[in-house]
Coordinates of C-alpha atoms (C1' of nucleotides) in Angstrom, one line a residue:
Chain A
M1 CA -12.5 19.6 -26.2
T2 CA -9.0 19.1 -27.4
K3 CA -7.3 15.8 -27.4
K4 CA -5.1 16.9 -24.5
E5 CA -8.3 17.7 -22.5
R6 CA -9.8 14.4 -23.4
I7 CA -6.8 12.5 -22.1
L8 CA -7.0 14.5 -18.8
S9 CA -10.7 13.9 -18.5
V10 CA -10.4 10.1 -19.0
A11 CA -7.4 9.8 -16.8
L12 CA -9.1 11.8 -14.0
Y13 CA -12.1 9.5 -14.1
R14 CA -10.1 6.3 -14.3
F15 CA -7.5 7.2 -11.6
A16 CA -10.3 8.5 -9.3
H17 CA -12.3 5.3 -9.7
E18 CA -9.7 2.6 -10.0
G19 CA -6.5 4.0 -8.6
Y20 CA -3.4 5.2 -10.5
N21 CA -1.6 1.8 -10.6
A22 CA -4.7 -0.1 -11.9
V23 CA -5.0 2.0 -15.0
S24 CA -2.8 1.6 -18.0
T25 CA -1.8 4.4 -20.4
A26 CA -3.0 2.1 -23.3
S27 CA -6.5 1.9 -21.8
I28 CA -6.6 5.7 -21.3
A29 CA -5.6 6.3 -24.9
K30 CA -8.2 3.9 -26.2
E31 CA -11.0 5.4 -24.2
A32 CA -9.9 9.0 -25.1
E33 CA -9.7 7.9 -28.7
V34 CA -6.1 9.1 -29.1
S35 CA -2.8 7.3 -29.8
E36 CA -0.9 6.1 -26.7
G37 CA 2.2 8.1 -27.9
L38 CA 0.3 11.3 -27.6
I39 CA 0.0 10.9 -23.8
F40 CA 3.8 10.8 -23.5
K41 CA 4.2 13.8 -25.9
H42 CA 2.0 15.9 -23.8
F43 CA 2.8 14.7 -20.3
K44 CA 6.3 13.1 -20.5
S45 CA 5.3 10.1 -18.4
K46 CA 2.3 8.5 -16.8
Q47 CA 3.4 10.2 -13.5
G48 CA 3.5 13.5 -15.3
L49 CA -0.1 13.0 -16.3
L50 CA -1.0 12.4 -12.7
D51 CA 1.0 15.5 -11.6
T52 CA -1.0 17.7 -14.0
L53 CA -4.2 16.4 -12.4
R54 CA -2.8 16.9 -9.0
E55 CA -2.1 20.6 -9.8
E56 CA -5.7 21.1 -11.0
L57 CA -6.9 19.4 -7.8
E58 CA -4.9 21.6 -5.6
S59 CA -6.1 24.9 -7.1
K60 CA -9.7 23.6 -6.8
M61 CA -9.1 22.8 -3.2
A62 CA -7.8 26.2 -2.5
A63 CA -10.7 27.8 -4.1
K64 CA -13.2 25.7 -2.2
V65 CA -11.7 26.6 1.2
Q66 CA -11.2 30.3 0.5
P67 CA -14.7 31.4 1.7
V68 CA -14.1 29.9 5.1
M69 CA -10.6 31.4 5.4
E70 CA -12.0 34.9 4.6
A71 CA -15.2 35.0 6.5
A72 CA -15.7 38.1 8.6
T73 CA -16.9 36.5 11.8
A74 CA -16.4 33.1 13.5
A75 CA -20.1 32.3 13.2
E76 CA -20.0 33.0 9.5
A77 CA -16.9 30.8 9.1
L78 CA -18.6 27.9 10.8
H79 CA -21.7 28.4 8.7
L80 CA -19.6 28.4 5.5
V81 CA -17.9 25.1 6.5
F82 CA -21.2 23.3 6.0
D83 CA -22.2 25.3 2.9
L84 CA -19.0 24.0 1.4
L85 CA -20.5 20.5 1.8
L86 CA -23.9 21.5 0.4
N87 CA -22.4 23.1 -2.7
V88 CA -20.0 20.4 -3.9
D89 CA -20.3 20.4 -7.7
P90 CA -20.9 16.9 -9.1
V91 CA -18.6 17.9 -12.0
D92 CA -15.8 18.0 -9.4
F93 CA -16.6 14.7 -7.7
N94 CA -13.7 12.9 -9.5
Y95 CA -11.2 15.5 -8.3
W96 CA -12.2 14.8 -4.7
R97 CA -12.2 11.1 -5.3
L98 CA -8.7 11.4 -6.7
Q99 CA -7.7 13.3 -3.6
Y100 CA -8.9 10.4 -1.4
Q101 CA -6.9 8.0 -3.5
L102 CA -3.7 10.1 -3.2
K103 CA -4.1 10.8 0.5
L104 CA -4.0 7.1 1.2
N105 CA -0.5 6.4 -0.2
E106 CA 2.1 8.2 1.9
A107 CA 4.1 11.2 1.1
Y108 CA 1.1 13.3 0.2
E109 CA 1.6 16.9 1.1
G110 CA -1.8 18.3 1.9
H111 CA -0.5 19.0 5.3
R112 CA 0.7 22.5 4.9
S113 CA -2.6 24.0 3.8
A114 CA -4.6 21.6 6.1
Q115 CA -2.8 23.2 9.1
L116 CA -4.0 26.7 8.1
Y117 CA -7.5 25.4 7.7
L118 CA -7.3 23.6 11.1
D119 CA -6.0 26.8 12.8
R120 CA -8.9 28.7 11.3
L121 CA -11.5 26.2 12.6
S122 CA -9.8 26.3 16.0
W123 CA -10.1 30.1 16.1
A124 CA -13.8 30.1 15.0
L125 CA -14.6 27.4 17.6
Q126 CA -12.9 29.3 20.4
E127 CA -14.7 32.5 19.5
S128 CA -18.0 30.5 19.6
G129 CA -17.3 29.5 23.1
F130 CA -16.2 25.8 22.7
P131 CA -14.1 24.9 25.8
E132 CA -11.5 22.7 23.9
P133 CA -11.2 24.5 20.5
E134 CA -8.1 22.6 19.2
M135 CA -9.6 19.2 19.9
E136 CA -12.9 20.3 18.6
A137 CA -11.3 21.6 15.4
Q138 CA -9.6 18.3 14.7
L139 CA -13.0 16.6 15.2
L140 CA -14.8 19.0 13.0
F141 CA -12.2 18.6 10.3
E142 CA -12.6 14.8 10.4
I143 CA -16.4 15.1 10.4
V144 CA -16.5 17.4 7.4
D145 CA -13.8 15.4 5.6
S146 CA -15.7 12.1 6.0
A147 CA -19.0 13.7 4.9
L148 CA -17.3 15.0 1.8
K149 CA -15.9 11.6 1.1
R150 CA -19.4 10.0 1.5
I151 CA -20.9 12.6 -0.8
V152 CA -18.4 12.2 -3.6
F153 CA -18.5 8.4 -3.4
E154 CA -22.3 8.7 -3.4
E155 CA -22.7 6.9 -0.1
L156 CA -24.7 9.7 1.6
P157 CA -28.3 9.5 0.3
E158 CA -29.8 12.0 2.8
K159 CA -27.1 14.6 2.2
E160 CA -29.1 17.7 3.1
K161 CA -30.6 16.2 6.2
Y162 CA -27.3 15.0 7.4
I163 CA -25.5 18.3 6.8
E164 CA -28.2 20.3 8.6
F165 CA -27.9 17.8 11.5
L166 CA -24.2 18.6 11.7
R167 CA -24.7 22.3 11.3
K168 CA -27.0 22.4 14.4
K169 CA -24.1 21.2 16.5
Y170 CA -21.7 23.9 15.4
A171 CA -23.6 26.9 14.0
P172 CA -27.0 26.9 15.7
Chain B
M1 CA 7.9 -18.6 11.3
T2 CA 7.2 -20.8 8.2
K3 CA 7.9 -19.5 4.7
K4 CA 4.2 -19.3 4.1
E5 CA 3.8 -17.0 7.1
R6 CA 6.8 -15.0 5.9
I7 CA 5.1 -14.5 2.6
L8 CA 1.8 -13.4 4.3
S9 CA 3.6 -11.1 6.6
V10 CA 5.6 -9.3 3.9
A11 CA 2.5 -9.1 1.6
L12 CA 0.4 -7.6 4.4
Y13 CA 3.0 -5.0 5.1
R14 CA 3.5 -4.0 1.4
F15 CA -0.2 -4.1 0.4
A16 CA -1.1 -2.1 3.4
H17 CA 1.6 0.5 2.8
E18 CA 1.8 0.7 -1.0
G19 CA -1.5 -0.7 -2.3
Y20 CA -2.1 -4.1 -4.0
N21 CA -1.4 -3.0 -7.5
A22 CA 1.9 -1.3 -6.7
V23 CA 3.5 -4.4 -5.2
S24 CA 4.8 -7.2 -7.4
T25 CA 5.0 -10.9 -6.4
A26 CA 8.7 -10.9 -7.3
S27 CA 9.4 -8.1 -4.8
I28 CA 7.4 -9.9 -2.1
A29 CA 9.3 -13.1 -2.7
K30 CA 12.6 -11.3 -2.5
E31 CA 11.8 -9.6 0.7
A32 CA 10.4 -12.8 2.3
E33 CA 13.5 -14.6 1.0
V34 CA 11.6 -17.3 -0.8
S35 CA 11.3 -18.2 -4.5
E36 CA 8.5 -16.4 -6.4
G37 CA 7.1 -19.8 -7.5
L38 CA 6.3 -20.7 -3.9
I39 CA 3.8 -17.8 -3.6
F40 CA 1.8 -19.4 -6.4
K41 CA 2.1 -22.9 -5.0
H42 CA 0.6 -21.7 -1.7
F43 CA -1.9 -19.1 -2.9
K44 CA -2.7 -20.0 -6.5
S45 CA -2.5 -16.4 -7.6
K46 CA -1.6 -12.9 -6.4
Q47 CA -5.3 -12.3 -5.9
G48 CA -5.5 -15.5 -3.8
L49 CA -2.8 -14.1 -1.6
L50 CA -4.8 -11.0 -1.0
D51 CA -7.9 -13.1 -0.4
T52 CA -6.2 -14.9 2.4
L53 CA -5.2 -11.7 4.0
R54 CA -8.7 -10.4 3.6
E55 CA -10.1 -13.4 5.5
E56 CA -7.7 -12.8 8.3
L57 CA -8.7 -9.2 8.4
E58 CA -12.4 -10.0 8.5
S59 CA -12.1 -12.3 11.5
K60 CA -10.0 -9.7 13.3
M61 CA -12.7 -7.2 12.6
A62 CA -15.5 -9.4 13.9
A63 CA -13.5 -10.0 17.1
K64 CA -12.8 -6.3 17.6
V65 CA -16.5 -5.3 17.3
Q66 CA -17.9 -8.2 19.4
P67 CA -17.7 -6.5 22.8
V68 CA -19.8 -3.6 21.6
M69 CA -22.4 -6.0 20.1
E70 CA -22.7 -8.0 23.3
A71 CA -22.6 -5.3 25.9
A72 CA -25.4 -5.6 28.5
T73 CA -26.4 -1.9 28.6
A74 CA -26.5 1.0 26.2
A75 CA -24.1 3.0 28.3
E76 CA -21.7 0.1 28.4
A77 CA -21.9 -0.3 24.6
L78 CA -21.0 3.3 24.1
H79 CA -18.2 3.1 26.5
L80 CA -16.7 0.1 24.8
V81 CA -16.8 1.8 21.4
F82 CA -14.0 4.1 22.7
D83 CA -12.1 1.3 24.5
L84 CA -11.9 -0.3 21.1
L85 CA -9.9 2.7 19.9
L86 CA -7.7 2.8 23.0
N87 CA -6.9 -0.9 22.6
V88 CA -5.9 -1.2 19.0
D89 CA -2.9 -3.5 19.0
P90 CA 0.0 -2.0 17.0
V91 CA 0.7 -5.6 15.7
D92 CA -2.6 -5.3 13.9
F93 CA -2.1 -1.8 12.4
N94 CA -1.3 -3.2 9.0
Y95 CA -4.5 -5.2 8.9
W96 CA -6.5 -2.0 9.4
R97 CA -4.4 -0.1 7.0
L98 CA -5.1 -2.8 4.4
Q99 CA -8.8 -2.4 5.2
Y100 CA -8.6 1.3 4.3
Q101 CA -6.9 0.4 1.1
L102 CA -9.5 -2.1 0.1
K103 CA -12.5 0.1 1.2
L104 CA -11.5 2.7 -1.3
N105 CA -11.7 0.7 -4.5
E106 CA -15.3 -0.3 -5.3
A107 CA -17.2 -3.4 -4.6
Y108 CA -15.9 -3.9 -1.1
E109 CA -18.5 -5.7 1.0
G110 CA -18.0 -4.5 4.5
H111 CA -21.6 -3.2 4.3
R112 CA -23.4 -6.2 5.7
S113 CA -21.7 -6.2 9.1
A114 CA -21.4 -2.5 9.1
Q115 CA -25.2 -2.2 9.1
L116 CA -25.5 -4.4 12.2
Y117 CA -22.9 -2.2 13.9
L118 CA -24.7 0.9 12.9
D119 CA -28.0 -0.5 14.2
R120 CA -26.4 -1.3 17.5
L121 CA -25.0 2.2 17.8
S122 CA -28.4 3.7 16.9
W123 CA -30.0 1.6 19.6
A124 CA -27.5 2.6 22.2
L125 CA -27.8 6.3 21.4
Q126 CA -31.6 6.2 21.5
E127 CA -31.4 4.5 25.0
S128 CA -29.1 7.3 26.1
G129 CA -31.6 9.9 25.1
F130 CA -30.1 11.3 21.9
P131 CA -33.0 12.9 19.9
E132 CA -31.9 11.8 16.5
P133 CA -30.2 8.4 17.1
E134 CA -29.9 7.3 13.4
M135 CA -28.2 10.4 12.4
E136 CA -26.1 10.4 15.5
A137 CA -25.1 6.8 14.9
Q138 CA -23.9 7.6 11.4
L139 CA -21.9 10.4 12.8
L140 CA -20.4 8.4 15.6
F141 CA -19.5 5.7 13.2
E142 CA -17.6 8.1 11.0
I143 CA -15.9 9.7 14.0
V144 CA -14.7 6.4 15.3
D145 CA -13.7 5.2 11.8
S146 CA -11.6 8.3 11.1
A147 CA -10.0 8.2 14.5
L148 CA -9.0 4.5 13.9
K149 CA -7.6 5.6 10.6
R150 CA -5.5 8.3 12.1
I151 CA -4.3 5.9 14.8
V152 CA -3.1 3.2 12.4
F153 CA -1.5 5.7 10.0
E154 CA 0.2 7.2 13.0
E155 CA -1.4 10.6 12.5
L156 CA -2.9 11.0 15.9
P157 CA -0.1 11.9 18.4
E158 CA -2.4 12.8 21.3
K159 CA -4.4 9.6 21.0
E160 CA -5.5 9.2 24.6
K161 CA -6.4 12.8 25.0
Y162 CA -8.4 12.8 21.8
I163 CA -10.3 9.6 22.6
E164 CA -11.2 10.9 26.1
F165 CA -12.4 14.1 24.5
L166 CA -14.7 12.1 22.2
R167 CA -15.9 9.8 25.0
K168 CA -17.1 12.8 27.0
K169 CA -19.6 13.6 24.2
Y170 CA -21.2 10.2 24.2
A171 CA -20.6 8.4 27.4
P172 CA -20.1 11.0 30.1
Chain C
dG1 C1' 0.1 17.9 -32.9
dT2 C1' -0.7 13.3 -34.0
dC3 C1' 0.0 8.5 -35.4
dT4 C1' 2.4 4.0 -36.1
dA5 C1' 5.7 0.9 -35.0
dT6 C1' 8.6 -0.9 -31.8
dA7 C1' 11.9 -1.5 -27.9
dC8 C1' 12.4 -3.4 -23.8
dC9 C1' 11.4 -4.6 -19.3
dC10 C1' 8.8 -6.6 -15.7
dC11 C1' 4.6 -8.9 -14.3
dG12 C1' 1.8 -12.9 -13.1
dA13 C1' 1.8 -17.6 -13.7
dT14 C1' 3.4 -22.6 -15.0
dA15 C1' 6.4 -26.8 -15.5
dG16 C1' 9.4 -29.9 -13.7
dA17 C1' 13.2 -31.3 -10.8
dC18 C1' 14.5 -32.2 -6.1
Chain D
dG1 C1' 7.5 -27.8 0.3
dT2 C1' 10.7 -25.5 -2.3
dC3 C1' 13.6 -23.8 -6.2
dT4 C1' 15.0 -22.8 -11.0
dA5 C1' 13.9 -21.8 -15.5
dT6 C1' 10.9 -20.0 -18.6
dC7 C1' 6.7 -18.3 -21.1
dG8 C1' 3.3 -15.1 -22.9
dG9 C1' 1.5 -10.8 -22.3
dG10 C1' 1.0 -6.3 -21.1
dG11 C1' 3.3 -2.2 -19.1
dT12 C1' 5.8 2.4 -19.9
dA13 C1' 8.3 4.9 -23.0
dT14 C1' 10.8 6.3 -27.5
dA15 C1' 11.7 7.1 -32.6
dG16 C1' 10.4 8.8 -36.6
dA17 C1' 7.1 9.9 -40.3
dC18 C1' 3.4 13.0 -41.5

DNA sequence: GTCTATACCCCGATAGAC
DNA sequence: GTCTATCGGGGTATAGAC
């Protein structure tokens, strides 16, 4: 693990747990066992460090959603939505936590790709015979999002049971 | 409006929109058109200012939930859950936004009262014939919470339509 | 790439006058 | 209750040596 990677790793953990503004570059440097100056050589600014993490986050997000977008049938797409929840890698928890931190404070542009995902859900639900697919897609999106949030914040002890309970409602 | 109230009002807005750590006492004082020292005379510290807002938030929350807790029948309780969403006062939006800011960063004790609310939902859903009332209560809680979030962050344009869509599922 | 030293500003908080 | 003045510390960022 290079020093650059150590910085990113510590910053990800701290930003995800405490929030961007609550974490100083000095404390990141100390925990990563590098000099504070090195952070600025590599990332220009504290914001630049966050931007790098955000890019990593976005590519991870795209990869995560891809199976649902490419499923052959509506039933398969709906099934994969819940697999996505079952298969969240604990190694990535901090990326999703960071996402929830960023989403809160305005001007976060997850909207573009979210719309494509919503459209996909809407299509799958319509194919599956739901009478109000757009409304239902919004709801499903919120349900899955809140479940992911509870998983990565370790607030969902009966994860498997809860996910299967959800799956029964949409992909029986 | 007293100066003390002006400070609280500005602090609420800024904390709710930008997050506690991103807002300085100097900028609050400037916007409220008071001296910075006055903030510390009234609230001891920046944290004390937040604590005052948190107390106001908690009493508002208790008042909001009360009708559901005191409903005579299960059907009425479920019906009131959605009324709660329909009747959110725009004047209070910033209090709920603040709540979502606070919930994110660790050690937030909304858990005690949340459990009573969850138990109440669970009871109402069991009475209404849902086969897995505990799971269903968790889900309903998340659905209502995410809808409230979208409302106060002004991300739910078709509010009434969405709420009635939800209501049909639980209190037909 | 990496460290040390340092600039410089802004932050939270206090003291004291009115 | 309210303001002005001020402090000490910690924040981001840069310069320059190695």
